[in-house]
Short mmCIF file of C-alpha atoms and ligand atoms in Angstrom, two decimals:
data_model
loop_
_atom_site.label_atom_id
_atom_site.label_comp_id
_atom_site.label_asym_id
_atom_site.label_seq_id
_atom_site.Cartn_x
_atom_site.Cartn_y
_atom_site.Cartn_z
CA MET A 3 -1.10 9.28 -26.92
CA PRO A 4 -1.52 11.19 -23.66
CA ALA A 5 1.44 11.55 -21.23
CA PHE A 6 2.08 8.58 -18.94
CA PRO A 7 0.45 9.95 -15.78
CA ASP A 8 -2.82 10.73 -17.61
CA ALA A 9 -2.85 7.40 -19.42
CA ALA A 10 -2.05 5.49 -16.22
CA ARG A 11 -4.84 7.20 -14.20
CA GLU A 12 -7.63 4.87 -15.40
CA ALA A 13 -5.59 1.75 -14.99
CA VAL A 14 -4.48 2.66 -11.45
CA ALA A 15 -8.13 3.15 -10.52
CA ASP A 16 -9.19 -0.29 -12.01
CA THR A 17 -8.87 -2.66 -9.05
CA ARG A 18 -9.67 -5.75 -11.14
CA LEU A 19 -6.89 -4.89 -13.62
CA ARG A 20 -4.51 -4.27 -10.80
CA GLY A 21 -5.43 -7.59 -9.25
CA ASN A 22 -4.81 -9.41 -12.54
CA LEU A 23 -1.41 -7.68 -12.94
CA ALA A 24 -0.27 -8.25 -9.36
CA HIS A 25 -1.15 -11.91 -9.49
CA ALA A 26 0.48 -12.52 -12.87
CA THR A 27 3.66 -10.54 -12.26
CA GLY A 28 4.00 -11.87 -8.74
CA THR A 29 3.82 -15.50 -10.00
CA ILE A 30 6.33 -14.96 -12.81
CA ARG A 31 8.64 -13.09 -10.40
CA GLU A 32 8.78 -15.97 -7.91
CA ARG A 33 9.30 -18.62 -10.61
CA ARG A 34 12.04 -16.63 -12.28
CA ALA A 35 13.91 -16.07 -8.98
CA ALA A 36 13.85 -19.85 -8.36
CA ALA A 37 15.10 -20.57 -11.92
CA VAL A 38 17.93 -18.09 -11.67
CA ALA A 39 18.90 -19.36 -8.23
CA GLU A 40 19.62 -22.79 -9.71
CA LEU A 41 22.70 -21.46 -11.51
CA ASP A 42 25.88 -20.83 -9.50
CA ASP A 43 27.34 -18.82 -12.38
CA TRP A 44 24.43 -16.49 -13.10
CA ASP A 45 26.42 -13.35 -12.37
CA ALA A 46 29.17 -14.53 -14.74
CA LEU A 47 26.66 -15.38 -17.42
CA ARG A 48 25.05 -11.94 -16.99
CA GLU A 49 28.46 -10.24 -17.36
CA SER A 50 29.15 -12.29 -20.44
CA GLY A 51 25.82 -11.40 -21.97
CA LYS A 52 26.55 -7.72 -21.32
CA GLN A 53 30.04 -7.87 -22.77
CA ILE A 54 28.96 -9.80 -25.88
CA LYS A 55 26.24 -7.22 -26.57
CA ASP A 56 28.54 -4.29 -25.99
CA HIS A 57 31.10 -5.76 -28.37
CA VAL A 58 28.49 -6.22 -31.04
CA LEU A 59 27.24 -2.65 -30.61
CA ALA A 60 30.74 -1.29 -30.80
CA ASN A 61 31.28 -3.19 -34.10
CA LEU A 62 27.73 -3.21 -35.42
CA GLY A 63 28.65 -2.31 -39.01
CA HIS A 64 31.09 -5.17 -39.33
CA TYR A 65 28.68 -7.78 -37.89
CA LEU A 66 25.74 -6.58 -39.98
CA ARG A 67 27.81 -6.84 -43.20
CA ARG A 68 28.98 -10.31 -42.15
CA LEU A 69 25.42 -11.38 -41.40
CA GLU A 70 24.20 -10.11 -44.83
CA GLU A 71 27.01 -11.98 -46.52
CA LYS A 72 26.21 -15.30 -44.75
CA VAL A 73 22.43 -15.05 -45.24
CA THR A 74 22.91 -14.30 -48.93
CA GLU A 75 25.42 -17.18 -49.35
CA ALA A 76 22.81 -19.53 -47.82
CA GLY A 77 20.20 -18.46 -50.33
CA GLY A 78 18.30 -15.76 -48.38
CA THR A 79 17.72 -12.16 -49.40
CA VAL A 80 18.57 -9.22 -47.03
CA HIS A 81 16.67 -5.99 -47.14
CA TRP A 82 17.63 -2.86 -45.19
CA ALA A 83 14.93 -0.62 -43.72
CA ARG A 84 15.74 2.87 -42.37
CA ASP A 85 12.42 3.22 -40.54
CA ALA A 86 9.09 1.63 -39.85
CA ALA A 87 7.45 2.83 -43.05
CA GLU A 88 10.29 1.37 -45.23
CA ALA A 89 10.16 -1.95 -43.36
CA ASN A 90 6.38 -2.21 -43.79
CA ARG A 91 6.67 -1.28 -47.51
CA ILE A 92 9.30 -4.02 -48.04
CA VAL A 93 7.15 -6.69 -46.33
CA ALA A 94 3.99 -5.65 -48.12
CA ASP A 95 5.70 -5.77 -51.52
CA LEU A 96 7.18 -9.16 -50.79
CA VAL A 97 3.78 -10.56 -49.77
CA LYS A 98 2.14 -9.04 -52.85
CA ALA A 99 4.79 -10.64 -55.09
CA THR A 100 3.68 -14.06 -53.95
CA GLY A 101 0.09 -13.27 -55.01
CA GLU A 102 -1.17 -14.07 -51.47
CA SER A 103 -3.43 -11.93 -49.35
CA GLU A 104 -2.98 -13.64 -45.95
CA VAL A 105 0.05 -14.16 -43.76
CA VAL A 106 0.54 -16.06 -40.42
CA LYS A 107 2.72 -14.38 -37.90
CA VAL A 108 5.05 -15.42 -35.09
CA LYS A 109 5.05 -13.04 -32.14
CA SER A 110 7.33 -10.21 -33.10
CA MET A 111 8.12 -6.99 -31.15
CA ALA A 112 9.80 -5.52 -34.20
CA THR A 113 6.67 -5.71 -36.28
CA GLN A 114 4.59 -4.31 -33.44
CA GLU A 115 7.03 -1.44 -33.37
CA THR A 116 6.52 -0.77 -37.10
CA GLY A 117 2.76 -1.29 -36.97
CA LEU A 118 3.04 -3.95 -39.70
CA ASN A 119 -0.40 -5.53 -39.25
CA GLU A 120 -2.13 -2.16 -39.81
CA ALA A 121 0.10 -1.38 -42.75
CA LEU A 122 -0.61 -4.76 -44.34
CA ALA A 123 -4.40 -4.32 -43.77
CA GLU A 124 -4.22 -1.02 -45.72
CA GLU A 125 -2.74 -3.10 -48.65
CA GLY A 126 -5.52 -5.66 -48.37
CA ILE A 127 -3.39 -8.29 -46.69
CA ALA A 128 -4.73 -9.98 -43.51
CA ALA A 129 -2.10 -10.82 -40.88
CA TYR A 130 -3.01 -13.59 -38.42
CA GLU A 131 -1.22 -13.69 -35.03
CA THR A 132 -0.57 -17.25 -33.97
CA ASP A 133 0.92 -16.80 -30.47
CA LEU A 134 -2.05 -17.51 -28.05
CA ALA A 135 -1.75 -14.24 -26.17
CA GLU A 136 -1.27 -12.18 -29.35
CA LEU A 137 -4.34 -13.96 -30.82
CA ILE A 138 -6.40 -12.89 -27.75
CA VAL A 139 -5.21 -9.34 -28.24
CA GLN A 140 -5.89 -9.34 -31.97
CA LEU A 141 -9.40 -10.85 -31.61
CA GLY A 142 -10.14 -8.42 -28.76
CA HIS A 143 -9.17 -5.42 -30.98
CA ASP A 144 -6.87 -4.60 -28.11
CA ARG A 145 -3.23 -3.61 -27.62
CA PRO A 146 -0.55 -5.76 -26.00
CA SER A 147 0.31 -4.83 -22.45
CA HIS A 148 3.33 -6.98 -21.73
CA ILE A 149 6.34 -8.05 -23.82
CA LEU A 150 6.02 -11.72 -23.06
CA VAL A 151 2.38 -12.07 -21.96
CA PRO A 152 0.62 -9.52 -24.19
CA ALA A 153 -2.82 -10.35 -22.77
CA ILE A 154 -1.68 -10.18 -19.08
CA HIS A 155 -4.45 -7.69 -18.44
CA ARG A 156 -7.18 -10.28 -19.42
CA ASN A 157 -8.49 -13.02 -17.20
CA ARG A 158 -10.01 -16.37 -18.29
CA SER A 159 -13.60 -15.12 -18.53
CA ASP A 160 -12.50 -12.16 -20.65
CA ILE A 161 -10.80 -14.56 -23.02
CA ARG A 162 -13.81 -16.90 -23.22
CA ASP A 163 -16.04 -13.94 -24.09
CA ILE A 164 -13.60 -12.72 -26.82
CA PHE A 165 -13.38 -16.21 -28.37
CA ARG A 166 -17.17 -16.65 -28.36
CA ARG A 167 -17.63 -13.26 -29.96
CA GLU A 168 -14.78 -13.04 -32.44
CA MET A 169 -13.60 -16.63 -33.31
CA PRO A 170 -15.87 -17.93 -36.05
CA ASP A 171 -15.06 -21.59 -35.32
CA ALA A 172 -15.23 -21.37 -31.54
CA PRO A 173 -17.03 -24.49 -30.09
CA GLU A 174 -20.60 -24.19 -28.83
CA GLY A 175 -20.74 -23.56 -25.04
CA LEU A 176 -17.03 -22.76 -24.73
CA THR A 177 -16.05 -22.59 -21.05
CA ASP A 178 -13.37 -20.47 -19.42
CA ALA A 179 -11.32 -23.56 -18.48
CA PRO A 180 -7.71 -23.08 -19.64
CA ALA A 181 -7.63 -26.39 -21.45
CA ASP A 182 -10.86 -25.58 -23.35
CA LEU A 183 -9.62 -22.15 -24.36
CA ALA A 184 -6.26 -23.54 -25.50
CA GLU A 185 -8.01 -26.31 -27.52
CA ALA A 186 -10.28 -23.73 -29.24
CA ALA A 187 -7.27 -21.62 -30.20
CA ARG A 188 -5.30 -24.75 -31.39
CA ARG A 189 -8.14 -25.78 -33.72
CA HIS A 190 -8.62 -22.26 -35.01
CA LEU A 191 -4.90 -21.76 -35.67
CA ARG A 192 -4.21 -25.11 -37.20
CA ALA A 193 -6.42 -24.31 -40.23
CA LYS A 194 -4.35 -21.12 -40.70
CA PHE A 195 -1.06 -22.93 -40.46
CA LEU A 196 -2.03 -25.47 -43.03
CA SER A 197 -3.33 -23.03 -45.59
CA ALA A 198 -0.80 -20.15 -45.21
CA LYS A 199 1.73 -19.69 -47.96
CA VAL A 200 3.52 -16.77 -46.34
CA ALA A 201 4.81 -16.32 -42.74
CA VAL A 202 6.21 -13.23 -41.03
CA SER A 203 8.40 -13.61 -37.96
CA GLY A 204 10.60 -11.68 -35.64
CA VAL A 205 14.09 -12.79 -34.57
CA ASN A 206 15.51 -13.38 -31.11
CA PHE A 207 19.09 -13.71 -32.28
CA ALA A 208 21.06 -13.69 -35.54
CA VAL A 209 24.44 -15.39 -35.64
CA ALA A 210 26.80 -13.32 -37.83
CA ASP A 211 29.37 -16.08 -38.45
CA THR A 212 26.86 -18.46 -39.96
CA GLY A 213 23.84 -16.39 -41.05
CA THR A 214 21.65 -18.48 -38.70
CA LEU A 215 18.47 -16.92 -37.27
CA VAL A 216 16.97 -18.08 -33.95
CA VAL A 217 13.41 -17.86 -32.58
CA LEU A 218 12.59 -19.04 -29.01
CA GLU A 219 9.00 -19.78 -28.09
CA SER A 220 6.84 -21.98 -25.92
CA GLU A 221 3.73 -23.01 -27.92
CA GLY A 222 5.03 -24.50 -31.17
CA ASN A 223 3.21 -21.92 -33.25
CA GLY A 224 6.57 -20.43 -34.21
CA ARG A 225 7.86 -23.76 -35.43
CA MET A 226 4.74 -24.21 -37.62
CA CYS A 227 5.15 -20.72 -39.15
CA LEU A 228 8.91 -21.05 -39.72
CA THR A 229 8.68 -24.42 -41.47
CA LEU A 230 5.29 -24.88 -43.27
CA PRO A 231 4.85 -21.80 -45.52
CA GLU A 232 6.63 -21.41 -48.86
CA THR A 233 7.84 -17.90 -48.13
CA LEU A 234 9.28 -16.71 -44.80
CA ILE A 235 9.87 -13.00 -44.08
CA SER A 236 11.73 -12.18 -40.84
CA VAL A 237 11.96 -8.64 -39.46
CA MET A 238 14.80 -7.98 -37.04
CA GLY A 239 16.13 -4.91 -35.27
CA VAL A 240 19.76 -4.41 -36.22
CA GLU A 241 20.93 -4.90 -32.64
CA LYS A 242 19.82 -8.56 -32.42
CA ILE A 243 23.20 -9.94 -33.68
CA VAL A 244 25.55 -12.26 -31.77
CA PRO A 245 28.90 -12.96 -33.34
CA SER A 246 29.04 -16.74 -33.17
CA MET A 247 27.28 -19.92 -32.08
CA ARG A 248 29.45 -20.00 -28.98
CA ASP A 249 28.04 -16.60 -27.95
CA LEU A 250 24.45 -17.85 -28.58
CA GLU A 251 25.07 -20.43 -25.82
CA VAL A 252 25.20 -17.58 -23.24
CA PHE A 253 21.89 -16.14 -24.31
CA LEU A 254 20.18 -19.54 -24.51
CA GLN A 255 20.80 -19.74 -20.75
CA LEU A 256 20.01 -16.15 -19.93
CA LEU A 257 16.75 -15.69 -21.89
CA PRO A 258 14.51 -18.66 -20.95
CA ARG A 259 15.23 -18.35 -17.22
CA SER A 260 14.61 -14.60 -17.26
CA SER A 261 11.54 -14.63 -19.35
CA THR A 262 9.48 -17.77 -18.71
CA ALA A 263 11.52 -19.06 -15.76
CA GLU A 264 12.31 -22.22 -17.75
CA ARG A 265 15.69 -23.99 -17.89
CA MET A 266 15.11 -24.15 -21.67
CA ASN A 267 12.14 -22.93 -23.68
CA PRO A 268 10.16 -25.75 -25.31
CA TYR A 269 10.86 -24.65 -28.95
CA THR A 270 14.12 -23.21 -30.21
CA SER A 271 14.01 -22.88 -33.97
CA THR A 272 17.14 -22.03 -36.00
CA TRP A 273 17.40 -21.75 -39.72
CA THR A 274 20.07 -20.67 -42.20
CA GLY A 275 18.91 -19.50 -45.60
CA VAL A 276 16.92 -22.01 -47.61
CA HIS A 277 17.37 -25.75 -48.24
CA PRO A 278 15.60 -27.63 -51.02
CA GLY A 279 12.88 -29.89 -49.72
CA ASP A 280 13.12 -28.53 -46.15
CA GLY A 281 11.21 -25.55 -44.95
CA PRO A 282 10.40 -22.31 -46.83
CA ARG A 283 11.70 -22.06 -50.47
CA ASP A 284 12.06 -18.34 -50.30
CA PHE A 285 13.56 -16.46 -47.27
CA HIS A 286 13.89 -12.73 -46.72
CA LEU A 287 15.47 -10.94 -43.79
CA VAL A 288 14.48 -7.27 -43.18
CA LEU A 289 17.06 -5.41 -41.07
CA LEU A 290 15.33 -2.59 -39.19
CA ASP A 291 17.05 0.55 -37.96
CA ASN A 292 14.11 2.81 -36.96
CA GLY A 293 15.98 5.03 -34.53
CA ARG A 294 18.62 2.53 -33.38
CA THR A 295 21.53 4.32 -35.00
CA GLU A 296 20.63 7.50 -33.11
CA THR A 297 20.31 5.44 -29.92
CA LEU A 298 23.76 3.96 -30.57
CA ALA A 299 25.23 7.44 -30.74
CA ASP A 300 24.18 8.20 -27.12
CA GLU A 301 26.96 6.94 -24.79
CA VAL A 302 24.59 6.42 -21.86
CA GLY A 303 21.36 5.50 -23.65
CA ARG A 304 22.90 2.95 -26.04
CA GLN A 305 22.87 0.23 -23.32
CA ALA A 306 19.15 -0.12 -23.99
CA LEU A 307 20.15 -1.87 -27.24
CA ARG A 308 21.50 -4.79 -25.26
CA CYS A 309 17.95 -5.76 -24.44
CA ILE A 310 16.90 -9.34 -25.25
CA ARG A 311 13.18 -8.64 -24.52
CA CYS A 312 12.99 -11.07 -21.62
CA SER A 313 10.44 -8.83 -19.72
CA ALA A 314 12.06 -9.54 -16.26
CA CYS A 315 12.26 -5.78 -15.68
CA LEU A 316 8.43 -5.47 -16.18
CA ASN A 317 7.71 -8.12 -13.63
CA VAL A 318 9.67 -6.52 -10.85
CA CYS A 319 8.62 -2.95 -11.58
CA PRO A 320 6.19 -1.47 -8.97
CA VAL A 321 5.09 1.20 -11.47
CA TYR A 322 4.31 -1.35 -14.18
CA GLU A 323 2.49 -3.57 -11.69
CA ARG A 324 0.07 -0.74 -10.87
CA ALA A 325 -0.23 1.08 -14.18
CA GLY A 326 -0.18 -1.92 -16.63
CA GLY A 327 1.28 -1.73 -20.13
CA HIS A 328 -1.08 0.40 -22.14
CA ALA A 329 -0.15 3.62 -20.29
CA TYR A 330 3.33 3.43 -21.84
CA GLY A 331 1.88 4.21 -25.24
CA SER A 332 4.35 1.86 -26.95
CA PRO A 333 4.80 -1.79 -27.83
CA TYR A 334 7.58 -1.72 -25.27
CA PRO A 335 6.04 -1.20 -21.80
CA GLY A 336 7.60 -1.20 -18.36
CA PRO A 337 11.16 -0.09 -17.58
CA ILE A 338 12.59 -1.09 -20.92
CA GLY A 339 9.83 0.86 -22.70
CA ALA A 340 10.56 3.90 -20.58
CA ILE A 341 14.16 3.98 -21.86
CA LEU A 342 13.82 2.52 -25.37
CA SER A 343 10.78 4.27 -26.72
CA PRO A 344 11.90 7.85 -26.12
CA GLN A 345 15.20 6.99 -27.72
CA ILE A 346 14.01 5.21 -30.89
CA ARG A 347 11.02 7.54 -31.41
CA GLY A 348 12.63 10.76 -30.08
CA ILE A 349 11.56 12.71 -27.08
CA GLY A 350 9.35 15.26 -28.84
CA SER A 351 5.85 13.98 -27.85
CA ASP A 352 4.07 14.30 -24.50
CA VAL A 353 4.16 10.50 -23.99
CA ASP A 354 7.83 10.09 -24.88
CA ALA A 355 8.87 13.00 -22.74
CA SER A 356 6.89 11.60 -19.77
CA LEU A 357 8.22 7.97 -19.96
CA PRO A 358 11.58 8.58 -18.23
CA TYR A 359 9.57 9.70 -15.25
CA ALA A 360 7.48 6.51 -15.10
CA SER A 361 9.76 5.04 -12.47
CA SER A 362 10.44 5.27 -8.80
CA LEU A 363 14.18 4.65 -9.55
CA CYS A 364 14.08 1.77 -7.04
CA GLY A 365 16.59 -0.18 -9.13
CA ALA A 366 14.77 -3.53 -9.18
CA CYS A 367 14.83 -3.51 -12.99
CA PHE A 368 18.62 -3.28 -13.07
CA GLU A 369 18.91 -6.13 -10.52
CA ALA A 370 16.67 -8.29 -12.67
CA CYS A 371 18.08 -7.52 -16.11
CA PRO A 372 20.06 -10.48 -17.53
CA VAL A 373 22.29 -8.23 -19.59
CA ALA A 374 22.86 -5.68 -16.79
CA ILE A 375 21.23 -2.65 -18.39
CA ASP A 376 21.47 0.09 -15.80
CA ILE A 377 17.93 1.28 -16.45
CA PRO A 378 17.87 3.84 -13.62
CA GLU A 379 21.02 5.53 -15.00
CA VAL A 380 19.40 5.77 -18.45
CA LEU A 381 16.14 7.04 -16.93
CA VAL A 382 17.95 9.94 -15.15
CA HIS A 383 19.94 10.65 -18.31
CA LEU A 384 16.67 10.78 -20.38
CA ARG A 385 15.00 13.01 -17.79
CA ALA A 386 17.73 15.59 -18.46
CA ARG A 387 17.17 15.20 -22.19
CA ALA A 388 13.39 15.54 -21.70
CA VAL A 389 13.99 18.83 -19.89
CA GLU A 390 16.32 20.07 -22.62
CA ASP A 391 14.44 18.87 -25.74
CA GLY A 392 10.92 17.76 -24.73
CA PRO A 393 7.68 19.64 -24.81
CA ARG A 394 7.27 22.00 -21.79
CA HIS A 395 4.21 23.52 -20.17
CA PRO A 396 4.09 27.29 -20.61
CA VAL A 397 3.71 27.77 -16.85
CA GLU A 398 6.82 25.59 -16.25
CA ARG A 399 8.71 27.53 -18.89
CA ALA A 400 7.71 30.89 -17.23
CA ALA A 401 8.58 29.58 -13.79
CA MET A 402 12.00 28.41 -14.94
CA THR A 403 12.66 31.76 -16.67
CA ALA A 404 11.75 33.63 -13.46
CA ALA A 405 13.89 31.27 -11.40
CA GLY A 406 16.88 31.81 -13.74
CA TRP A 407 16.48 35.60 -13.55
CA THR A 408 16.33 35.42 -9.71
CA LEU A 409 19.29 33.09 -9.34
CA ARG A 410 21.54 35.23 -11.59
CA SER A 411 21.66 37.98 -8.92
CA PRO A 412 22.62 37.48 -5.24
CA ALA A 413 20.53 40.56 -4.33
CA ARG A 414 17.48 39.23 -6.12
CA LEU A 415 17.90 35.80 -4.55
CA ALA A 416 18.14 37.29 -1.06
CA LEU A 417 14.99 39.41 -1.61
CA ALA A 418 13.14 36.36 -2.92
CA GLN A 419 14.22 34.32 0.15
CA ARG A 420 13.10 37.13 2.49
CA LEU A 421 9.75 37.30 0.79
CA ALA A 422 9.28 33.53 0.93
CA SER A 423 10.14 33.44 4.62
CA ALA A 424 7.76 36.33 5.36
CA SER A 425 4.90 34.59 3.49
CA ARG A 426 5.22 31.22 5.29
CA ARG A 427 2.49 31.86 7.79
CA ILE A 428 0.10 32.74 4.94
CA VAL A 429 0.95 30.00 2.45
CA ALA A 430 1.66 27.30 5.02
CA PRO A 431 -0.15 28.04 8.25
CA ARG A 432 0.29 24.47 9.43
CA GLY A 433 3.94 24.06 8.47
CA ARG A 434 3.36 22.71 4.98
CA ILE A 435 1.63 23.68 1.72
CA ARG A 436 -1.37 21.39 1.03
CA ARG A 437 -2.48 22.91 -2.27
CA LEU A 438 -0.73 25.17 -4.75
CA PRO A 439 -2.87 27.30 -7.14
CA GLY A 440 -3.51 26.64 -10.92
CA PRO A 441 -1.17 24.28 -12.73
CA LEU A 442 1.27 24.30 -9.81
CA ASN A 443 -1.30 22.02 -8.11
CA ALA A 444 0.24 19.15 -10.13
CA TRP A 445 2.97 19.22 -7.48
CA THR A 446 0.67 19.11 -4.43
CA GLU A 447 -1.93 16.71 -5.90
CA THR A 448 -0.16 13.72 -4.49
CA ARG A 449 2.08 15.22 -1.81
CA ASP A 450 2.42 18.22 0.41
CA ALA A 451 5.06 20.90 -0.35
CA PRO A 452 7.36 21.98 2.47
CA ALA A 453 6.84 25.41 3.95
CA PRO A 454 9.50 28.04 3.17
CA PRO A 455 12.04 28.06 6.01
CA ALA A 456 11.76 30.76 8.63
CA GLU A 457 15.27 31.86 7.68
CA SER A 458 17.38 31.13 4.65
CA PHE A 459 20.73 29.40 5.06
CA ARG A 460 22.53 32.59 3.90
CA ALA A 461 20.66 34.65 6.49
CA TRP A 462 21.44 32.06 9.21
CA TRP A 463 25.11 32.07 8.20
CA ALA A 464 25.34 35.79 8.32
CA ARG A 465 23.53 36.03 11.69
CA THR A 466 25.56 33.35 13.40
CA ASP A 467 28.94 33.67 11.60
CA GLY A 468 28.50 30.22 10.23
CA GLY A 469 27.31 28.87 13.61
CA ARG A 470 30.37 30.22 15.57
CA THR A 471 28.36 32.68 17.60
CA GLU A 472 25.45 32.02 19.91
CA PRO A 473 22.33 31.64 17.84
CA ARG A 474 19.61 34.16 18.43
CA ALA A 475 16.10 34.63 17.01
CA PRO A 476 15.95 35.96 13.42
CA GLU A 477 15.35 39.69 13.30
CA ASP A 478 12.28 39.58 11.05
CA GLY A 479 10.26 38.06 13.87
CA THR A 480 9.08 35.07 11.82
CA ASP A 481 10.55 32.48 14.16
CA ASP A 482 7.71 30.28 15.29
CA GLY A 483 9.69 28.02 17.52
CA THR A 484 10.44 25.45 14.85
CA ASP A 485 13.72 25.19 12.95
CA GLY A 486 12.02 25.60 9.63
CA ARG A 487 11.60 21.90 8.91
CA THR A 488 8.18 20.42 8.13
CA GLU A 489 6.58 17.84 10.36
CA GLU A 490 7.62 14.98 7.95
CA GLY A 491 11.18 16.09 8.10
CA GLN A 492 11.48 16.03 11.92
S1 SF4 B 513 15.80 -4.39 -20.22
FE1 SF4 B 513 16.78 -6.27 -19.41
S2 SF4 B 513 15.20 -7.12 -18.07
FE2 SF4 B 513 14.09 -5.62 -19.36
S3 SF4 B 513 13.35 -6.81 -21.11
FE3 SF4 B 513 15.37 -6.04 -21.70
S4 SF4 B 513 16.84 -7.67 -21.19
FE4 SF4 B 513 14.93 -8.07 -20.08
#
């Protein structure tokens, strides 16, 4: 994947895409603000959510063992996956053991993170997404661009064209009316629900005290997948635990209002192991680490593991609204993607090293986050890590080496400052630098650089005794009547 600025360039230039994004995020933003404003105790709920998550993260080993014990007692089987490849291997083997070659899926960020659909396809197993937006993405051979609304970059006519082209049982003359599109998807999916023997789901929350798993959704497709098939395999990031049912109560208020702006989502499915004559006969829970343990070890970065995937931070982010989700090169776009992906994947690639910079640091994401993740704080922290550990351009490396050599000697620094001041009329004849040469142009591509000052602070201090004597013109004759500031700074 290219670095974020390169990947975002095309999206930023696509006015239709920007229109779709601005309309969709603006609508969700307004509805969410109204839903949150209904609760007098929103701030207290938010603080509770934060504290519960922090408590779980501080005692993660304990709660994971308790969850395993309770799920096993209830007749389920728990599997542990160190990374994406191991999780995919476990799921593929479980499906193959049933003799089936098809699975239905409930929308799941964890399996997008592991690339499960592609891994299953390599084993000859077809995975069918059943969430409407995920179905649109899958049929369009596309990638999700939003956590909650994966096809947010598509409009109605795009979706009609995809259904006509890729859905074998799409009705003749399908229109782009929302009701017609929904009906076409419903008929298409119903056949899958009724024939599937295996389902794969994600998990919103897992209650350690009881071994109960919880999925929140709006369309009913999740309920079908969680109850009809004979075998259910759920893949869950290890951080999704809450200690008790009482704690779940907090998140069942925070998540629907923050994500879909509903007081309560239409379908909340909970299940605990297996029960004869009711639901799947075989249940497997795959606990996924995939970089979460390393993230937990970072005192600043670990707060990203509080995330409940509501997507509120995406909808308020001015960068996401313009760049869309694909530029983040990860299943987790927007502000949460900018802090989560570089931590769970490591900061070694161009895209992961660029993600902490995909923000104006305006702080809207922190304000919106229902579990109070200080996303700007983590972004700044990761920028420092990207400088230390990330890939660096050879020109930047050479410039930093030269700067280090200069700054280590007061004499060299003074000489460099005198040279810069002397060159200001050549490099910045109109008081600012409009274009730097070569790769340095990356700096001036979108903004002017200030001209070097006529006199350095150290020279000014020496000349005026720290401002105590009457100022006079600098001796090098470079004073042009300004005080060294650029026009923008005046
Ligand atoms: S970081 Fe906060 S606002 Fe963003 S998706 Fe996660 S919980 Fe929601």
